[in-house]
Amino acid sequence: MDGVIDPPSSAHRLTVENLRNKARQETGFAARKDGRTVGCIFVLERTNDFYVGKLAVEPNFQGQGIGRQLMQAVEDLARSRCKPAIELQTRVELTGNHAAFARLGFRETERTAHKGYDRPTSITMRKIIS
């Protein structure tokens, strides 16, 4: 996403320690192929929903349904915990992501700006679990 999104991705600030902390507070799922991790997702359980904070699939494995399988794991978790919805944010510039999440049943609910920006930088999308 370097050079595509502004402000830069928070992924640049991830360290082993803050990933450990994230794993203590959130639920994580990993996608593995041929013995290696090729994708992951972290979700935070909130009062009325689950929030997808991080979703990543290795570039060489994108387009193979791995992201969809990770999102399905979150949806299954939400159902098992009687949560009626899943929410996420995606950057305004990442139009391919908007379309992919829309195909999964997510709908835009609002646009917000990162601190210091006077234009929308993120799109919030929500999926109601039936």
Short mmCIF file of C-alpha atoms in Angstrom, two decimals:
data_model
loop_
_atom_site.label_atom_id
_atom_site.label_comp_id
_atom_site.label_asym_id
_atom_site.label_seq_id
_atom_site.Cartn_x
_atom_site.Cartn_y
_atom_site.Cartn_z
CA MET A 1 0.00 0.00 0.00
CA ASP A 2 3.05 2.24 0.11
CA GLY A 3 2.58 5.13 -2.27
CA VAL A 4 -1.12 4.28 -2.69
CA ILE A 5 -2.74 5.32 0.58
CA ASP A 6 -2.35 8.50 2.58
CA PRO A 7 -1.76 8.51 5.53
CA PRO A 8 0.60 5.52 5.46
CA SER A 9 -0.59 2.17 6.78
CA SER A 10 -0.42 1.45 10.49
CA ALA A 11 1.10 -1.91 9.49
CA HIS A 12 4.46 -0.10 9.45
CA ARG A 13 4.16 0.34 13.21
CA LEU A 14 3.50 -3.34 13.97
CA THR A 15 6.12 -4.99 16.12
CA VAL A 16 6.34 -8.44 17.67
CA GLU A 17 5.37 -6.93 21.03
CA ASN A 18 2.30 -5.03 19.84
CA LEU A 19 1.22 -8.09 17.84
CA ARG A 20 1.43 -10.08 21.08
CA ASN A 21 -0.73 -7.46 22.79
CA LYS A 22 -3.18 -7.51 19.89
CA ALA A 23 -3.43 -11.30 20.18
CA ARG A 24 -4.23 -10.97 23.90
CA GLN A 25 -7.12 -8.59 23.22
CA GLU A 26 -8.43 -9.88 19.91
CA THR A 27 -9.13 -13.15 18.14
CA GLY A 28 -6.81 -14.05 15.32
CA PHE A 29 -7.10 -16.56 12.51
CA ALA A 30 -4.29 -17.68 10.23
CA ALA A 31 -4.48 -19.17 6.76
CA ARG A 32 -1.81 -21.75 6.08
CA LYS A 33 -0.74 -23.33 2.84
CA ASP A 34 1.99 -25.93 2.44
CA GLY A 35 3.08 -25.41 6.05
CA ARG A 36 3.43 -21.64 5.92
CA THR A 37 1.22 -18.75 6.96
CA VAL A 38 -0.11 -16.92 3.91
CA GLY A 39 -2.83 -14.80 5.49
CA CYS A 40 -4.22 -13.60 8.79
CA ILE A 41 -7.04 -11.64 10.31
CA PHE A 42 -7.54 -10.03 13.72
CA VAL A 43 -10.99 -9.20 15.09
CA LEU A 44 -12.07 -7.39 18.21
CA GLU A 45 -15.26 -8.46 19.95
CA ARG A 46 -17.35 -5.44 20.85
CA THR A 47 -20.72 -5.18 22.59
CA ASN A 48 -22.86 -5.47 19.47
CA ASP A 49 -20.49 -6.72 16.78
CA PHE A 50 -17.01 -7.80 15.78
CA TYR A 51 -14.54 -5.29 14.32
CA VAL A 52 -12.02 -6.49 11.73
CA GLY A 53 -8.86 -4.55 12.53
CA LYS A 54 -6.33 -6.28 10.31
CA LEU A 55 -6.71 -8.55 7.29
CA ALA A 56 -3.71 -9.52 5.21
CA VAL A 57 -2.98 -12.08 2.51
CA GLU A 58 0.46 -12.48 0.98
CA PRO A 59 0.48 -10.90 -2.50
CA ASN A 60 1.41 -14.17 -4.25
CA PHE A 61 -1.65 -15.83 -2.70
CA GLN A 62 -4.22 -13.10 -3.32
CA GLY A 63 -7.12 -13.95 -5.59
CA GLN A 64 -7.29 -17.55 -4.34
CA GLY A 65 -10.17 -17.08 -1.88
CA ILE A 66 -7.99 -16.92 1.24
CA GLY A 67 -9.34 -13.52 2.31
CA ARG A 68 -12.89 -14.80 1.81
CA GLN A 69 -12.14 -17.87 3.98
CA LEU A 70 -10.69 -15.66 6.72
CA MET A 71 -13.75 -13.42 6.62
CA GLN A 72 -15.97 -16.52 6.77
CA ALA A 73 -14.15 -17.58 9.96
CA VAL A 74 -15.02 -14.19 11.46
CA GLU A 75 -18.64 -14.51 10.37
CA ASP A 76 -18.83 -17.99 11.93
CA LEU A 77 -17.35 -16.61 15.15
CA ALA A 78 -19.84 -13.73 15.18
CA ARG A 79 -22.75 -16.15 14.79
CA SER A 80 -21.42 -18.40 17.55
CA ARG A 81 -21.26 -15.38 19.89
CA CYS A 82 -24.71 -14.08 18.80
CA LYS A 83 -23.30 -10.87 17.33
CA PRO A 84 -25.55 -9.40 14.65
CA ALA A 85 -22.85 -7.66 12.59
CA ILE A 86 -19.23 -7.33 11.50
CA GLU A 87 -17.64 -3.95 10.86
CA LEU A 88 -14.39 -2.89 9.21
CA GLN A 89 -12.67 0.09 7.71
CA THR A 90 -10.92 0.31 4.39
CA ARG A 91 -9.00 3.16 2.86
CA VAL A 92 -10.72 5.43 0.36
CA GLU A 93 -8.02 4.75 -2.25
CA LEU A 94 -8.41 0.96 -2.14
CA THR A 95 -11.38 0.67 -4.47
CA GLY A 96 -10.67 -3.00 -5.16
CA ASN A 97 -11.13 -3.70 -1.46
CA HIS A 98 -14.45 -1.81 -1.43
CA ALA A 99 -15.71 -4.05 -4.22
CA ALA A 100 -14.39 -7.24 -2.59
CA PHE A 101 -16.06 -6.42 0.73
CA ALA A 102 -19.29 -5.47 -1.07
CA ARG A 103 -19.29 -8.91 -2.75
CA LEU A 104 -19.08 -10.40 0.76
CA GLY A 105 -22.18 -8.46 1.81
CA PHE A 106 -20.62 -5.39 3.43
CA ARG A 107 -22.20 -1.98 2.87
CA GLU A 108 -20.70 1.47 3.38
CA THR A 109 -22.01 3.22 6.50
CA GLU A 110 -19.76 6.30 6.74
CA ARG A 111 -16.57 8.02 5.68
CA THR A 112 -14.11 9.38 8.21
CA ALA A 113 -10.83 11.27 8.21
CA HIS A 114 -7.64 10.37 10.02
CA LYS A 115 -6.41 12.97 12.49
CA GLY A 116 -4.95 15.95 10.68
CA TYR A 117 -6.79 15.33 7.39
CA ASP A 118 -9.62 17.49 6.09
CA ARG A 119 -10.87 14.89 3.62
CA PRO A 120 -12.22 11.37 4.09
CA THR A 121 -9.43 8.81 4.29
CA SER A 122 -11.39 5.73 5.43
CA ILE A 123 -14.67 4.06 4.61
CA THR A 124 -16.53 2.16 7.32
CA MET A 125 -18.35 -0.90 6.03
CA ARG A 126 -20.74 -3.17 7.93
CA LYS A 127 -22.27 -6.56 7.30
CA ILE A 128 -25.44 -7.66 9.05
CA ILE A 129 -25.30 -11.35 9.91
CA SER A 130 -28.51 -13.18 9.08
#
